[in-house]
mmCIF file of C-alpha atoms in Angstrom:
data_model
loop_
_atom_site.group_PDB
_atom_site.id
_atom_site.type_symbol
_atom_site.label_atom_id
_atom_site.label_comp_id
_atom_site.label_asym_id
_atom_site.label_seq_id
_atom_site.Cartn_x
_atom_site.Cartn_y
_atom_site.Cartn_z
ATOM 1 C CA MET W 3 -16.837 -4.207 -2.629
ATOM 2 C CA ASP W 4 -15.490 -4.073 -6.521
ATOM 3 C CA GLN W 5 -17.849 -6.303 -8.135
ATOM 4 C CA ALA W 6 -15.893 -6.188 -11.526
ATOM 5 C CA LEU W 7 -12.918 -8.037 -9.930
ATOM 6 C CA GLY W 8 -14.671 -9.343 -6.758
ATOM 7 C CA VAL W 9 -12.297 -7.078 -4.666
ATOM 8 C CA ASP W 10 -13.536 -6.566 -0.957
ATOM 9 C CA TYR W 11 -11.938 -5.356 2.199
ATOM 10 C CA GLU W 12 -11.587 -6.795 5.794
ATOM 11 C CA PRO W 13 -10.879 -4.876 8.619
ATOM 12 C CA VAL W 14 -7.739 -6.020 10.666
ATOM 13 C CA SER W 15 -7.613 -6.112 14.464
ATOM 14 C CA GLU W 16 -4.674 -5.140 16.911
ATOM 15 C CA ASN W 17 -4.705 -9.308 17.479
ATOM 16 C CA ASP W 18 -3.712 -9.639 13.317
ATOM 17 C CA PHE W 19 -0.202 -8.283 13.630
ATOM 18 C CA ALA W 20 1.242 -11.916 12.774
ATOM 19 C CA THR W 21 -0.967 -12.525 9.631
ATOM 20 C CA VAL W 22 -0.405 -8.646 8.408
ATOM 21 C CA PHE W 23 3.256 -9.501 8.505
ATOM 22 C CA ALA W 24 2.940 -12.673 7.178
ATOM 23 C CA PHE W 25 1.372 -11.226 4.156
ATOM 24 C CA TYR W 26 4.005 -8.213 4.279
ATOM 25 C CA ALA W 27 6.975 -10.594 4.127
ATOM 26 C CA ALA W 28 5.455 -12.851 1.399
ATOM 27 C CA ALA W 29 5.402 -9.715 -1.076
ATOM 28 C CA THR W 30 8.118 -8.227 -0.157
ATOM 29 C CA MET W 31 10.871 -10.652 1.135
ATOM 30 C CA PRO W 32 11.891 -11.695 -2.628
ATOM 31 C CA GLU W 33 13.087 -8.061 -3.522
ATOM 32 C CA MET W 34 14.323 -7.594 0.041
ATOM 33 C CA ALA W 35 16.688 -10.553 -0.393
ATOM 34 C CA GLN W 36 17.616 -9.605 -4.025
ATOM 35 C CA ALA W 37 18.532 -6.407 -2.663
ATOM 36 C CA ALA W 38 20.909 -7.903 0.113
ATOM 37 C CA SER W 39 18.717 -6.420 2.636
ATOM 38 C CA GLY W 40 16.287 -9.320 3.688
ATOM 39 C CA ASN W 41 16.405 -9.385 7.585
ATOM 40 C CA LEU W 42 13.068 -10.892 8.378
ATOM 41 C CA GLN W 43 13.626 -9.446 12.000
ATOM 42 C CA GLU W 44 14.240 -6.027 11.138
ATOM 43 C CA ALA W 45 11.503 -5.893 8.666
ATOM 44 C CA ARG W 46 9.231 -6.914 11.662
ATOM 45 C CA GLU W 47 10.338 -4.514 13.927
ATOM 46 C CA LYS W 48 9.790 -1.817 11.309
ATOM 47 C CA LEU W 49 6.631 -2.751 10.449
ATOM 48 C CA GLN W 50 5.405 -3.256 14.322
ATOM 49 C CA ALA W 51 6.748 0.134 14.549
ATOM 50 C CA THR W 52 3.982 2.193 12.372
ATOM 51 C CA TYR W 53 1.674 -0.837 12.572
ATOM 52 C CA ASP W 54 -2.260 0.570 12.517
ATOM 53 C CA PRO W 55 -4.927 -1.385 12.259
ATOM 54 C CA ILE W 56 -7.748 1.064 12.248
ATOM 55 C CA ALA W 57 -5.798 2.156 9.145
ATOM 56 C CA THR W 58 -5.458 -1.527 7.707
ATOM 57 C CA ARG W 59 -7.561 -3.574 5.878
ATOM 58 C CA PHE W 60 -7.036 -7.294 4.523
ATOM 59 C CA ILE W 61 -7.708 -7.143 0.416
ATOM 60 C CA LEU W 62 -9.986 -10.123 -0.215
ATOM 61 C CA VAL W 63 -10.904 -11.959 -3.612
ATOM 62 C CA GLY W 64 -13.401 -14.377 -3.489
ATOM 63 C CA GLY W 65 -13.520 -14.242 0.338
ATOM 64 C CA GLU W 66 -9.698 -15.300 0.121
ATOM 65 C CA ARG W 67 -7.390 -12.914 1.744
ATOM 66 C CA VAL W 68 -4.856 -11.814 -0.903
ATOM 67 C CA GLY W 69 -3.477 -8.956 0.498
ATOM 68 C CA ILE W 70 -2.915 -5.870 2.721
ATOM 69 C CA GLU W 71 -3.779 -2.312 2.463
ATOM 70 C CA THR W 72 -2.920 0.597 5.021
ATOM 71 C CA SER W 73 -3.540 4.253 4.274
ATOM 72 C CA TYR W 74 -4.364 7.497 6.191
ATOM 73 C CA PRO W 75 -4.431 10.955 6.449
ATOM 74 C CA GLU W 76 -1.271 13.065 6.834
ATOM 75 C CA GLY W 77 -0.711 16.536 7.502
ATOM 76 C CA GLU W 78 -2.918 19.136 6.168
ATOM 77 C CA ASP W 79 -3.377 18.275 2.724
ATOM 78 C CA LEU W 80 -2.270 14.501 2.234
ATOM 79 C CA TRP W 81 -2.933 10.964 2.359
ATOM 80 C CA ARG W 82 -0.613 8.548 2.977
ATOM 81 C CA LEU W 83 -0.299 4.857 1.280
ATOM 82 C CA ALA W 84 1.883 3.177 3.729
ATOM 83 C CA HIS W 85 1.318 -0.132 2.469
ATOM 84 C CA LEU W 86 -0.231 -1.951 -0.572
ATOM 85 C CA HIS W 87 1.084 -5.688 -0.618
ATOM 86 C CA ILE W 88 -0.215 -8.410 -2.746
ATOM 87 C CA LEU W 89 0.831 -11.972 -2.260
ATOM 88 C CA PRO W 90 3.022 -13.135 -4.945
ATOM 89 C CA GLU W 91 0.754 -16.206 -6.455
ATOM 90 C CA HIS W 92 -1.938 -13.167 -6.818
ATOM 91 C CA GLN W 93 0.114 -10.510 -8.335
ATOM 92 C CA ARG W 94 -0.534 -9.476 -12.157
ATOM 93 C CA ARG W 95 -4.255 -10.084 -11.604
ATOM 94 C CA GLY W 96 -5.235 -6.179 -11.350
ATOM 95 C CA ILE W 97 -6.003 -6.675 -7.617
ATOM 96 C CA GLY W 98 -3.243 -3.929 -6.726
ATOM 97 C CA THR W 99 -4.444 -1.741 -9.558
ATOM 98 C CA ARG W 100 -8.258 -2.215 -8.107
ATOM 99 C CA ALA W 101 -6.937 -1.672 -4.491
ATOM 100 C CA LEU W 102 -5.215 1.497 -5.635
ATOM 101 C CA GLU W 103 -8.132 2.970 -7.625
ATOM 102 C CA TYR W 104 -10.032 2.585 -4.048
ATOM 103 C CA VAL W 105 -7.551 4.482 -1.835
ATOM 104 C CA LYS W 106 -7.613 7.040 -4.803
ATOM 105 C CA ILE W 107 -11.167 7.594 -4.485
ATOM 106 C CA GLU W 108 -10.441 7.852 -0.854
ATOM 107 C CA ALA W 109 -7.997 10.651 -1.049
ATOM 108 C CA GLN W 110 -10.282 12.404 -3.470
ATOM 109 C CA ILE W 111 -13.085 12.454 -1.067
ATOM 110 C CA ALA W 112 -10.834 13.865 1.525
ATOM 111 C CA GLN W 113 -9.324 16.147 -1.002
ATOM 112 C CA ARG W 114 -6.178 15.226 -0.217
ATOM 113 C CA HIS W 115 -3.048 14.508 -2.454
ATOM 114 C CA LEU W 116 -1.491 10.664 -2.531
ATOM 115 C CA ILE W 117 1.596 9.923 -1.279
ATOM 116 C CA VAL W 118 3.515 6.681 -1.171
ATOM 117 C CA ASN W 119 7.414 5.868 -0.665
ATOM 118 C CA ALA W 120 8.993 2.661 -2.666
ATOM 119 C CA PRO W 121 12.068 0.925 -2.206
ATOM 120 C CA ARG W 122 14.334 2.166 -5.037
ATOM 121 C CA ASP W 123 14.884 -1.134 -6.440
ATOM 122 C CA SER W 124 11.184 -2.410 -6.174
ATOM 123 C CA HIS W 125 9.121 -3.464 -8.857
ATOM 124 C CA ALA W 126 6.656 -0.856 -7.218
ATOM 125 C CA ASN W 127 8.195 1.982 -8.890
ATOM 126 C CA GLN W 128 6.882 0.729 -12.296
ATOM 127 C CA PHE W 129 3.795 0.245 -11.108
ATOM 128 C CA LEU W 130 3.339 3.337 -9.508
ATOM 129 C CA LYS W 131 4.345 5.467 -12.446
ATOM 130 C CA PHE W 132 1.906 3.161 -14.776
ATOM 131 C CA GLN W 133 -0.852 4.472 -12.279
ATOM 132 C CA GLY W 134 -0.130 8.188 -12.757
ATOM 133 C CA PHE W 135 2.500 8.841 -9.681
ATOM 134 C CA VAL W 136 5.279 10.957 -10.322
ATOM 135 C CA PRO W 137 8.353 11.330 -8.151
ATOM 136 C CA CYS W 138 8.414 13.895 -5.699
ATOM 137 C CA GLY W 139 11.340 13.213 -3.336
ATOM 138 C CA HIS W 140 13.884 10.614 -2.344
ATOM 139 C CA SER W 141 16.395 9.021 0.156
ATOM 140 C CA VAL W 142 18.994 6.816 -0.042
ATOM 141 C CA ASP W 143 16.522 3.924 0.036
ATOM 142 C CA GLU W 144 13.444 4.873 -1.200
ATOM 143 C CA ILE W 145 11.492 7.271 -3.947
ATOM 144 C CA GLN W 146 8.505 9.007 -2.907
ATOM 145 C CA TYR W 147 5.730 9.654 -5.450
ATOM 146 C CA ARG W 148 2.671 12.057 -5.321
ATOM 147 C CA TRP W 149 -0.549 11.417 -7.231
ATOM 148 C CA ASP W 150 -2.511 14.846 -6.989
ATOM 149 C CA VAL W 151 -6.338 14.837 -6.849
ATOM 150 C CA GLU W 152 -8.346 17.335 -8.598
ATOM 151 C CA LYS W 153 -9.817 19.934 -5.605
ATOM 152 C CA PHE W 154 -13.865 20.005 -5.665
ATOM 153 C CA GLU W 155 -14.825 23.566 -5.938
#
């Protein structure tokens, strides 16, 4: 638990998909709608295809679920941040920053560089750059960012 902001984490289970999707949709649908790709069923299918309850956790503040985070090792030297979504009414309070700091610590302990993809038209791009991520690739719809860890000797 992060005492300064009161951020804590709660594991999810296989049965929590509907709740996880509700958080995902609430956090991303305004931007998806603005980008004219706000198809709820398509978003549900995309999330369900990659849903990993072992790598996913709820983000809590004061015992209240305010977001979700999914991260895991990928390949030989990477740590993938697949999802970091904070409910709109809890955004801009430092919760995402604190959750991201926790993921960075996990990547450092594992001695893996952290990567994340963000939709091109998302506010996440500004957030990631502010957090020290640098663009390292792109597709038609997304920009990939990387945060390099300092390797321990």
